[in-house]
Amino acid sequence: MTIDWVGLDADDTLWHNESYFITSYELFAEIVAPYLAPTDDPYQAAHDLLIATEIRNIPQFGYGIKGATLSMIECALEISHRTIPAEDVWRLVERAKEMMAHPVELLDGALDALDALACHRLMLVTKGDVMDQRRKIEHSGIAERFDAIEIVHEKDPQTYAAALDRHGVDPRRFVMVGNSLRSDIHPVLALGGWGIHVPYETTWAIEHAEAPEDHPRFRVARSITEAAELIAGSGSIAAAAD
Amino acid sequence: MTIDWVGLDADDTLWHNESYFITSYELFAEIVAPYLAPTDDPYQAAHDLLIATEIRNIPQFGYGIKGATLSMIECALEISHRTIPAEDVWRLVERAKEMMAHPVELLDGALDALDALACHRLMLVTKGDVMDQRRKIEHSGIAERFDAIEIVHEKDPQTYAAALDRHGVDPRRFVMVGNSLRSDIHPVLALGGWGIHVPYETTWAIEHAEAPEDHPRFRVARSITEAAELIAGSGSIAAAAD
């Protein structure tokens, strides 16, 4: 058994994303701070309320900048008992537009890792606003390195199974590389595939999940470079898969 | 030459969509009316300002309910010189959630038309919020009738060419059926394909375009039923294509 296809997450695996959201969260915390009870950490308090709103709204708004912005506006209205100045709503909308235009900055080592994986077939698997993801894929300059690009609404076993099926991929010969245990690793392991977790410097609270214990097809890498080594060369996946 | 693949638009071609947006536009007009100069038609005045905002924001927000809602909020803030009550912003956000849960109501004749086209390969081609489109596709109950489903960020010749290429479709043997001349017909004709325009009762202002004049691969149908007849049977496409 060998690995034919390598799936790669994009946000916070190939390019920076969460770091831009943190700037938005800081703006949100600044706007709602006057309405919060005095606390040691107003940023954390605001963040916790926002995450609860985002989780509640995922069935309607899904993932991405537009849904996150609508959740910020709704949460600010709730916290302020609908007294927030229109000017602050304006700042959140304008911030959304800035987010939609933020530069696409590849992680260190991402290009070299793609080079190292060039003898495999590569699938980009990402979720979020379809237009924003398309923009980032185009601006990243790496679109032509992929044999398949899948923008999905949710990364669960069902959507992975459908994506693999579309391209005739045997899950047992597929490894997914990504920063989210919840979205990139668990669903692929559940299908019989392999998973390599490459933690990012920060993880969106909604993406937190436990790492699998002693799973035979699960690996952790410290960087995208190390993930590529695990797959391509003398690393443990290649060894275990032989 | 025969037609192998039939592309079908979804919103306002297979199921109702614009009618739900009209309810949102009415709410928007009600909210901004107090800030507008007296006019014979406050709904039309509000609508014109909103469409201008939506067009300006398409590069950032794309298509769909979330982007439309952010544009409504921004436009209401502009019209009111940022004095709009928070309560009205709340109503727009809540309306977005209702939109994201609206029932999927197939157009009359849609199911029979799909039956009539069952001997062709069928591709659903739609744009908008990926999560909302997925939801509607699932709730429509017709997903399994399609050989391919493409949710794209813009319906231009480039995205059609990529979608046809993914499924190995020759554009000269592909006909697209849809209610938007701009999104469903012109780009496909430009690629050498066929187009059948089935006007809906209303058209979103942004989708307006001129009909092609005397184009050999362009047809107009009064209903989805008539479009299916044109393709399947003794209609003019089959005749012209033989």
JSON list of N, CA and C in Angstrom, two decimals, chain B residues 2 4 17 21 59 68 74 85 96 121 145 147 153 157 159 165-166 182 203 210 233:
[
{"chain": "B", "resi": 2, "resn": "THR", "atom": "N", "xyz": [-24.52, 15.96, -31.28]},
{"chain": "B", "resi": 2, "resn": "THR", "atom": "CA", "xyz": [-25.66, 15.85, -30.37]},
{"chain": "B", "resi": 2, "resn": "THR", "atom": "C", "xyz": [-25.31, 16.51, -29.04]},
{"chain": "B", "resi": 4, "resn": "ASP", "atom": "N", "xyz": [-24.77, 16.10, -25.24]},
{"chain": "B", "resi": 4, "resn": "ASP", "atom": "CA", "xyz": [-24.49, 15.06, -24.23]},
{"chain": "B", "resi": 4, "resn": "ASP", "atom": "C", "xyz": [-24.87, 15.53, -22.83]},
{"chain": "B", "resi": 17, "resn": "ASN", "atom": "N", "xyz": [-36.21, 31.65, -5.65]},
{"chain": "B", "resi": 17, "resn": "ASN", "atom": "CA", "xyz": [-35.18, 32.32, -4.86]},
{"chain": "B", "resi": 17, "resn": "ASN", "atom": "C", "xyz": [-35.45, 33.82, -4.76]},
{"chain": "B", "resi": 21, "resn": "PHE", "atom": "N", "xyz": [-35.81, 37.08, -1.69]},
{"chain": "B", "resi": 21, "resn": "PHE", "atom": "CA", "xyz": [-35.03, 38.31, -1.59]},
{"chain": "B", "resi": 21, "resn": "PHE", "atom": "C", "xyz": [-35.94, 39.54, -1.61]},
{"chain": "B", "resi": 59, "resn": "PRO", "atom": "N", "xyz": [-17.01, 42.48, -5.66]},
{"chain": "B", "resi": 59, "resn": "PRO", "atom": "CA", "xyz": [-15.61, 42.00, -5.59]},
{"chain": "B", "resi": 59, "resn": "PRO", "atom": "C", "xyz": [-15.22, 41.52, -4.19]},
{"chain": "B", "resi": 68, "resn": "ALA", "atom": "N", "xyz": [-25.36, 39.97, 0.64]},
{"chain": "B", "resi": 68, "resn": "ALA", "atom": "CA", "xyz": [-26.48, 40.88, 0.43]},
{"chain": "B", "resi": 68, "resn": "ALA", "atom": "C", "xyz": [-26.85, 41.57, 1.75]},
{"chain": "B", "resi": 74, "resn": "GLU", "atom": "N", "xyz": [-24.69, 48.10, 5.34]},
{"chain": "B", "resi": 74, "resn": "GLU", "atom": "CA", "xyz": [-23.82, 49.21, 4.95]},
{"chain": "B", "resi": 74, "resn": "GLU", "atom": "C", "xyz": [-24.62, 50.33, 4.30]},
{"chain": "B", "resi": 85, "resn": "PRO", "atom": "N", "xyz": [-31.05, 53.19, 14.02]},
{"chain": "B", "resi": 85, "resn": "PRO", "atom": "CA", "xyz": [-31.11, 52.53, 15.32]},
{"chain": "B", "resi": 85, "resn": "PRO", "atom": "C", "xyz": [-30.55, 51.11, 15.25]},
{"chain": "B", "resi": 96, "resn": "ALA", "atom": "N", "xyz": [-31.65, 37.78, 7.70]},
{"chain": "B", "resi": 96, "resn": "ALA", "atom": "CA", "xyz": [-30.67, 36.93, 7.01]},
{"chain": "B", "resi": 96, "resn": "ALA", "atom": "C", "xyz": [-30.81, 35.48, 7.47]},
{"chain": "B", "resi": 121, "resn": "ARG", "atom": "N", "xyz": [-26.66, 13.52, -19.49]},
{"chain": "B", "resi": 121, "resn": "ARG", "atom": "CA", "xyz": [-25.93, 13.75, -18.25]},
{"chain": "B", "resi": 121, "resn": "ARG", "atom": "C", "xyz": [-26.27, 15.17, -17.80]},
{"chain": "B", "resi": 145, "resn": "ARG", "atom": "N", "xyz": [-30.16, 13.26, -8.91]},
{"chain": "B", "resi": 145, "resn": "ARG", "atom": "CA", "xyz": [-30.45, 13.24, -10.34]},
{"chain": "B", "resi": 145, "resn": "ARG", "atom": "C", "xyz": [-29.32, 13.82, -11.18]},
{"chain": "B", "resi": 147, "resn": "ASP", "atom": "N", "xyz": [-25.33, 14.31, -12.43]},
{"chain": "B", "resi": 147, "resn": "ASP", "atom": "CA", "xyz": [-24.03, 13.65, -12.55]},
{"chain": "B", "resi": 147, "resn": "ASP", "atom": "C", "xyz": [-22.92, 14.54, -12.00]},
{"chain": "B", "resi": 153, "resn": "HIS", "atom": "N", "xyz": [-18.05, 30.70, -7.82]},
{"chain": "B", "resi": 153, "resn": "HIS", "atom": "CA", "xyz": [-18.09, 32.03, -7.22]},
{"chain": "B", "resi": 153, "resn": "HIS", "atom": "C", "xyz": [-18.57, 33.07, -8.21]},
{"chain": "B", "resi": 157, "resn": "PRO", "atom": "N", "xyz": [-17.14, 32.89, -18.44]},
{"chain": "B", "resi": 157, "resn": "PRO", "atom": "CA", "xyz": [-16.62, 31.84, -19.34]},
{"chain": "B", "resi": 157, "resn": "PRO", "atom": "C", "xyz": [-15.51, 31.01, -18.68]},
{"chain": "B", "resi": 159, "resn": "THR", "atom": "N", "xyz": [-15.03, 30.17, -15.45]},
{"chain": "B", "resi": 159, "resn": "THR", "atom": "CA", "xyz": [-15.49, 29.15, -14.50]},
{"chain": "B", "resi": 159, "resn": "THR", "atom": "C", "xyz": [-16.28, 28.05, -15.21]},
{"chain": "B", "resi": 165, "resn": "ASP", "atom": "N", "xyz": [-14.31, 21.28, -18.19]},
{"chain": "B", "resi": 165, "resn": "ASP", "atom": "CA", "xyz": [-13.05, 20.55, -18.30]},
{"chain": "B", "resi": 165, "resn": "ASP", "atom": "C", "xyz": [-12.94, 19.47, -17.22]},
{"chain": "B", "resi": 166, "resn": "ARG", "atom": "N", "xyz": [-13.38, 19.83, -16.00]},
{"chain": "B", "resi": 166, "resn": "ARG", "atom": "CA", "xyz": [-13.30, 18.87, -14.89]},
{"chain": "B", "resi": 166, "resn": "ARG", "atom": "C", "xyz": [-14.05, 17.58, -15.20]},
{"chain": "B", "resi": 182, "resn": "ARG", "atom": "N", "xyz": [-27.17, 36.93, -18.34]},
{"chain": "B", "resi": 182, "resn": "ARG", "atom": "CA", "xyz": [-25.81, 37.32, -18.02]},
{"chain": "B", "resi": 182, "resn": "ARG", "atom": "C", "xyz": [-24.98, 36.14, -17.49]},
{"chain": "B", "resi": 203, "resn": "THR", "atom": "N", "xyz": [-36.34, 39.38, -12.26]},
{"chain": "B", "resi": 203, "resn": "THR", "atom": "CA", "xyz": [-34.90, 39.18, -12.40]},
{"chain": "B", "resi": 203, "resn": "THR", "atom": "C", "xyz": [-34.19, 40.18, -11.50]},
{"chain": "B", "resi": 210, "resn": "GLU", "atom": "N", "xyz": [-28.73, 41.92, -22.18]},
{"chain": "B", "resi": 210, "resn": "GLU", "atom": "CA", "xyz": [-29.47, 41.85, -23.44]},
{"chain": "B", "resi": 210, "resn": "GLU", "atom": "C", "xyz": [-29.45, 40.42, -23.97]},
{"chain": "B", "resi": 233, "resn": "GLY", "atom": "N", "xyz": [-36.58, 16.30, -27.42]},
{"chain": "B", "resi": 233, "resn": "GLY", "atom": "CA", "xyz": [-37.41, 15.69, -28.44]},
{"chain": "B", "resi": 233, "resn": "GLY", "atom": "C", "xyz": [-37.21, 16.26, -29.83]}
]
